[in-house]
């Protein structure tokens, strides 16, 4: 069985949209494209290199596929990421009928097809971008690992990582480091339901009882 690994660039407020440049994705009026570009250092490059060091295939949403297909095939054979992306099988989750012209591209029409692909043999399926995939995949328990680079910027707008429909769940940190520019680089794997505890007093005060009664009336 294959693993599905999410490789994610996000802001402090969880926005993933257009980290690479102003014209990458300005849909929904997004005006801050390129927010990650000035914060890269050698340590981050090494971390990304480690993510791509083992064989992988790509799992993408349609819009991220279009962004990648208009860029990576044209960077030239000397670019190691471009060469690796060309070589990888690219699985695109889309219900549309647009042509998938990039070499080694395949259409997936549903989450069930993603689940079937995961059950087969092959390298890790690496997600890049593709914000719309995460709520669906997480709801079906299909994500095995998150590799997060969290940049020290607050954007206040844009497409989030954990959008509507994302289920609750606990995650275990596998490793972490901080770049010279303040980017937190960390990996996580699922760890079951959210553990629930309480810091409340065992015997509630009358004030706390009244507060809870008021909350129950106000909803």
Tab-separated table of C-alpha atoms in Angstrom:
chain	number	residue	atom	x	y	z
A	1	UNK	CA	0.000	0.000	0.000
A	2	UNK	CA	1.173	3.505	-0.813
A	3	UNK	CA	1.375	6.479	1.543
A	4	UNK	CA	-0.169	9.891	0.849
A	5	UNK	CA	2.089	12.719	2.039
A	6	UNK	CA	1.077	16.375	2.051
A	7	UNK	CA	3.924	18.802	1.322
A	8	UNK	CA	2.640	22.180	2.476
A	9	UNK	CA	3.755	25.822	2.505
A	10	UNK	CA	1.454	27.851	4.752
A	11	UNK	CA	1.275	31.201	6.501
A	12	UNK	CA	0.809	31.548	10.262
A	13	UNK	CA	-2.927	31.855	9.672
A	14	UNK	CA	-3.002	28.696	7.561
A	15	UNK	CA	-3.186	30.166	4.040
A	16	UNK	CA	-1.615	28.120	1.222
A	17	UNK	CA	-2.544	30.184	-1.820
A	18	UNK	CA	0.141	31.366	-4.278
A	19	UNK	CA	3.338	31.117	-2.217
A	20	UNK	CA	5.529	31.318	-5.320
A	21	UNK	CA	4.653	34.573	-7.079
A	22	UNK	CA	2.115	37.374	-7.651
A	23	UNK	CA	0.636	35.791	-10.794
A	24	UNK	CA	0.553	32.206	-9.518
A	25	UNK	CA	-3.073	32.303	-8.344
A	26	UNK	CA	-4.992	35.560	-7.875
A	27	UNK	CA	-8.438	33.937	-7.823
A	28	UNK	CA	-10.926	35.189	-5.239
A	29	UNK	CA	-9.141	38.549	-5.280
A	30	UNK	CA	-5.935	37.285	-3.654
A	31	UNK	CA	-3.315	40.057	-3.771
A	32	UNK	CA	-0.378	38.654	-1.769
A	33	UNK	CA	1.047	36.006	-4.092
A	34	UNK	CA	4.767	35.409	-3.608
A	35	UNK	CA	4.651	35.623	0.185
A	36	UNK	CA	7.180	32.791	0.659
A	37	UNK	CA	9.751	33.788	-1.953
A	38	UNK	CA	11.948	36.103	0.156
A	39	UNK	CA	12.152	33.760	3.155
A	40	UNK	CA	14.073	30.801	1.717
A	41	UNK	CA	17.470	29.701	2.974
A	42	UNK	CA	19.824	26.751	2.503
A	43	UNK	CA	18.305	24.807	5.400
A	44	UNK	CA	14.870	24.943	3.778
A	45	UNK	CA	16.321	23.846	0.465
A	46	UNK	CA	17.836	20.821	2.159
A	47	UNK	CA	14.517	19.970	3.809
A	48	UNK	CA	12.694	20.142	0.480
A	49	UNK	CA	15.451	18.085	-1.098
A	50	UNK	CA	14.850	15.425	1.530
A	51	UNK	CA	11.128	15.408	0.746
A	52	UNK	CA	11.871	14.755	-2.923
A	53	UNK	CA	14.851	12.441	-2.419
A	54	UNK	CA	12.895	9.152	-2.496
A	55	UNK	CA	10.803	8.069	-5.496
A	56	UNK	CA	7.371	9.698	-5.545
A	57	UNK	CA	4.297	10.306	-7.673
A	58	UNK	CA	2.229	13.494	-7.497
A	59	UNK	CA	-1.393	13.795	-6.349
A	60	UNK	CA	-2.820	17.167	-7.376
A	61	UNK	CA	-6.006	19.157	-7.620
A	62	UNK	CA	-6.865	20.533	-11.038
A	63	UNK	CA	-5.804	24.144	-10.409
A	64	UNK	CA	-2.429	23.188	-8.937
A	65	UNK	CA	-1.931	20.797	-11.845
A	66	UNK	CA	-2.533	23.660	-14.279
A	67	UNK	CA	-0.043	25.887	-12.423
A	68	UNK	CA	2.594	23.151	-12.421
A	69	UNK	CA	1.969	22.083	-16.030
A	70	UNK	CA	2.523	25.663	-17.221
A	71	UNK	CA	5.832	25.922	-15.334
A	72	UNK	CA	7.788	22.768	-14.579
A	73	UNK	CA	8.002	21.251	-18.081
A	74	UNK	CA	9.676	24.481	-19.249
A	75	UNK	CA	12.410	24.999	-16.642
A	76	UNK	CA	14.957	22.931	-18.561
A	77	UNK	CA	16.633	19.552	-17.975
A	78	UNK	CA	19.174	20.947	-15.515
A	79	UNK	CA	16.521	21.775	-12.908
A	80	UNK	CA	16.332	18.745	-10.562
A	81	UNK	CA	12.777	19.414	-9.384
A	82	UNK	CA	11.511	19.925	-12.925
A	83	UNK	CA	13.130	16.669	-14.042
A	84	UNK	CA	11.686	14.776	-11.064
A	85	UNK	CA	8.191	16.194	-11.680
A	86	UNK	CA	8.357	15.265	-15.364
A	87	UNK	CA	9.356	11.698	-14.475
A	88	UNK	CA	6.701	11.255	-11.771
A	89	UNK	CA	3.261	9.906	-12.519
A	90	UNK	CA	0.805	12.741	-11.937
A	91	UNK	CA	-2.673	11.885	-10.656
A	92	UNK	CA	-5.172	14.735	-10.907
A	93	UNK	CA	-8.416	14.675	-8.937
A	94	UNK	CA	-10.906	16.466	-11.181
A	95	UNK	CA	-14.446	16.044	-12.432
A	96	UNK	CA	-13.753	18.312	-15.397
A	97	UNK	CA	-12.959	17.203	-18.925
A	98	UNK	CA	-9.925	19.416	-19.590
A	99	UNK	CA	-6.977	17.802	-21.337
A	100	UNK	CA	-4.098	16.663	-19.137
A	101	UNK	CA	-1.267	17.244	-21.588
A	102	UNK	CA	1.720	17.007	-19.252
A	103	UNK	CA	3.594	13.729	-19.685
A	104	UNK	CA	2.582	10.889	-17.309
A	105	UNK	CA	-0.690	12.573	-16.271
A	106	UNK	CA	-3.775	10.608	-15.219
A	107	UNK	CA	-7.306	11.668	-14.291
A	108	UNK	CA	-9.006	10.545	-11.052
A	109	UNK	CA	-12.732	11.237	-10.861
A	110	UNK	CA	-13.439	10.655	-7.171
A	111	UNK	CA	-11.978	10.145	-3.710
A	112	UNK	CA	-12.844	6.454	-4.095
A	113	UNK	CA	-10.432	6.304	-7.024
A	114	UNK	CA	-7.757	7.958	-4.872
A	115	UNK	CA	-8.363	5.340	-2.171
A	116	UNK	CA	-8.034	2.555	-4.739
A	117	UNK	CA	-4.783	4.046	-6.033
A	118	UNK	CA	-3.427	4.226	-2.488
A	119	UNK	CA	-4.140	0.511	-2.017
A	120	UNK	CA	-1.910	-0.394	-4.961
A	121	UNK	CA	1.844	-0.674	-5.285
A	122	UNK	CA	4.134	2.231	-5.983
A	123	UNK	CA	5.983	5.141	-4.370
A	124	UNK	CA	4.498	7.724	-2.026
A	125	UNK	CA	1.806	9.978	-3.462
A	126	UNK	CA	3.019	13.509	-2.743
A	127	UNK	CA	0.490	16.350	-2.622
A	128	UNK	CA	1.673	19.813	-3.606
A	129	UNK	CA	-0.643	22.814	-3.204
A	130	UNK	CA	-4.161	21.531	-3.903
A	131	UNK	CA	-6.054	23.019	-0.961
A	132	UNK	CA	-9.339	21.411	-2.015
A	133	UNK	CA	-7.943	17.898	-1.544
A	134	UNK	CA	-7.216	18.023	2.171
A	135	UNK	CA	-10.710	18.120	3.725
A	136	UNK	CA	-11.820	15.234	1.493
A	137	UNK	CA	-8.731	13.102	2.046
A	138	UNK	CA	-8.628	13.726	5.785
A	139	UNK	CA	-12.319	12.898	6.123
A	140	UNK	CA	-11.598	9.486	4.580
A	141	UNK	CA	-8.459	8.891	6.652
A	142	UNK	CA	-6.235	8.817	3.568
A	143	UNK	CA	-3.428	11.200	4.613
A	144	UNK	CA	-0.467	9.445	6.230
A	145	UNK	CA	1.880	12.370	6.827
A	146	UNK	CA	1.993	16.161	6.690
A	147	UNK	CA	5.249	17.971	5.923
A	148	UNK	CA	4.591	21.606	6.884
A	149	UNK	CA	6.645	24.694	6.297
A	150	UNK	CA	4.980	27.482	8.285
A	151	UNK	CA	6.170	30.939	7.261
A	152	UNK	CA	6.209	33.914	9.666
A	153	UNK	CA	3.592	35.951	7.805
A	154	UNK	CA	-0.107	36.575	8.451
A	155	UNK	CA	-2.056	37.021	5.208
A	156	UNK	CA	-5.628	37.477	6.380
A	157	UNK	CA	-7.019	36.225	3.073
A	158	UNK	CA	-6.622	33.300	0.693
A	159	UNK	CA	-7.245	29.568	0.417
A	160	UNK	CA	-6.680	27.703	3.700
A	161	UNK	CA	-5.107	24.312	4.310
A	162	UNK	CA	-7.881	23.137	6.616
A	163	UNK	CA	-10.987	24.310	4.798
A	164	UNK	CA	-14.674	23.473	5.349
A	165	UNK	CA	-15.289	19.783	5.950
A	166	UNK	CA	-11.955	19.096	7.645
A	167	UNK	CA	-12.517	16.523	10.431
A	168	UNK	CA	-11.068	16.822	13.916
A	169	UNK	CA	-8.091	14.691	14.870
A	170	UNK	CA	-4.838	14.564	16.830
A	171	UNK	CA	-1.418	14.570	15.160
A	172	UNK	CA	1.997	13.489	16.438
A	173	UNK	CA	5.046	15.591	15.582
A	174	UNK	CA	7.779	13.454	14.041
A	175	UNK	CA	10.510	16.088	13.692
A	176	UNK	CA	10.979	19.833	13.553
A	177	UNK	CA	13.519	22.555	12.878
A	178	UNK	CA	13.504	26.330	12.389
A	179	UNK	CA	15.171	28.063	9.452
A	180	UNK	CA	17.331	31.162	9.731
A	181	UNK	CA	14.359	33.184	8.432
A	182	UNK	CA	11.957	31.877	11.085
A	183	UNK	CA	10.180	29.232	8.995
A	184	UNK	CA	9.077	26.271	11.120
A	185	UNK	CA	9.682	22.986	9.279
A	186	UNK	CA	7.845	20.061	10.863
A	187	UNK	CA	6.378	16.675	10.016
A	188	UNK	CA	3.290	15.085	11.563
A	189	UNK	CA	1.380	11.810	11.357
A	190	UNK	CA	-2.226	11.063	12.404
A	191	UNK	CA	-2.703	10.049	16.040
A	192	UNK	CA	-6.410	9.263	16.380
A	193	UNK	CA	-9.162	11.345	17.977
A	194	UNK	CA	-8.511	14.626	19.759
A	195	UNK	CA	-7.762	13.797	23.431
A	196	UNK	CA	-10.123	15.716	25.697
A	197	UNK	CA	-9.204	16.896	29.188
A	198	UNK	CA	-10.162	19.737	31.511
A	199	UNK	CA	-8.520	22.419	33.649
A	200	UNK	CA	-11.826	23.218	35.352
A	201	UNK	CA	-12.295	22.786	39.086
A	202	UNK	CA	-13.840	19.499	40.147
A	203	UNK	CA	-16.560	21.355	42.074
A	204	UNK	CA	-17.894	24.174	39.897
A	205	UNK	CA	-18.458	27.564	41.451
A	206	UNK	CA	-21.912	29.120	41.395
A	207	UNK	CA	-20.546	31.714	38.953
A	208	UNK	CA	-19.406	28.931	36.606
A	209	UNK	CA	-22.778	27.185	36.872
A	210	UNK	CA	-24.546	30.430	35.957
A	211	UNK	CA	-22.152	30.992	33.047
A	212	UNK	CA	-22.838	27.521	31.639
A	213	UNK	CA	-26.594	27.957	32.062
A	214	UNK	CA	-26.370	31.226	30.136
A	215	UNK	CA	-24.368	29.543	27.337
A	216	UNK	CA	-26.965	26.777	27.055
A	217	UNK	CA	-29.752	29.373	26.650
A	218	UNK	CA	-27.808	31.497	24.154
A	219	UNK	CA	-26.546	28.541	22.112
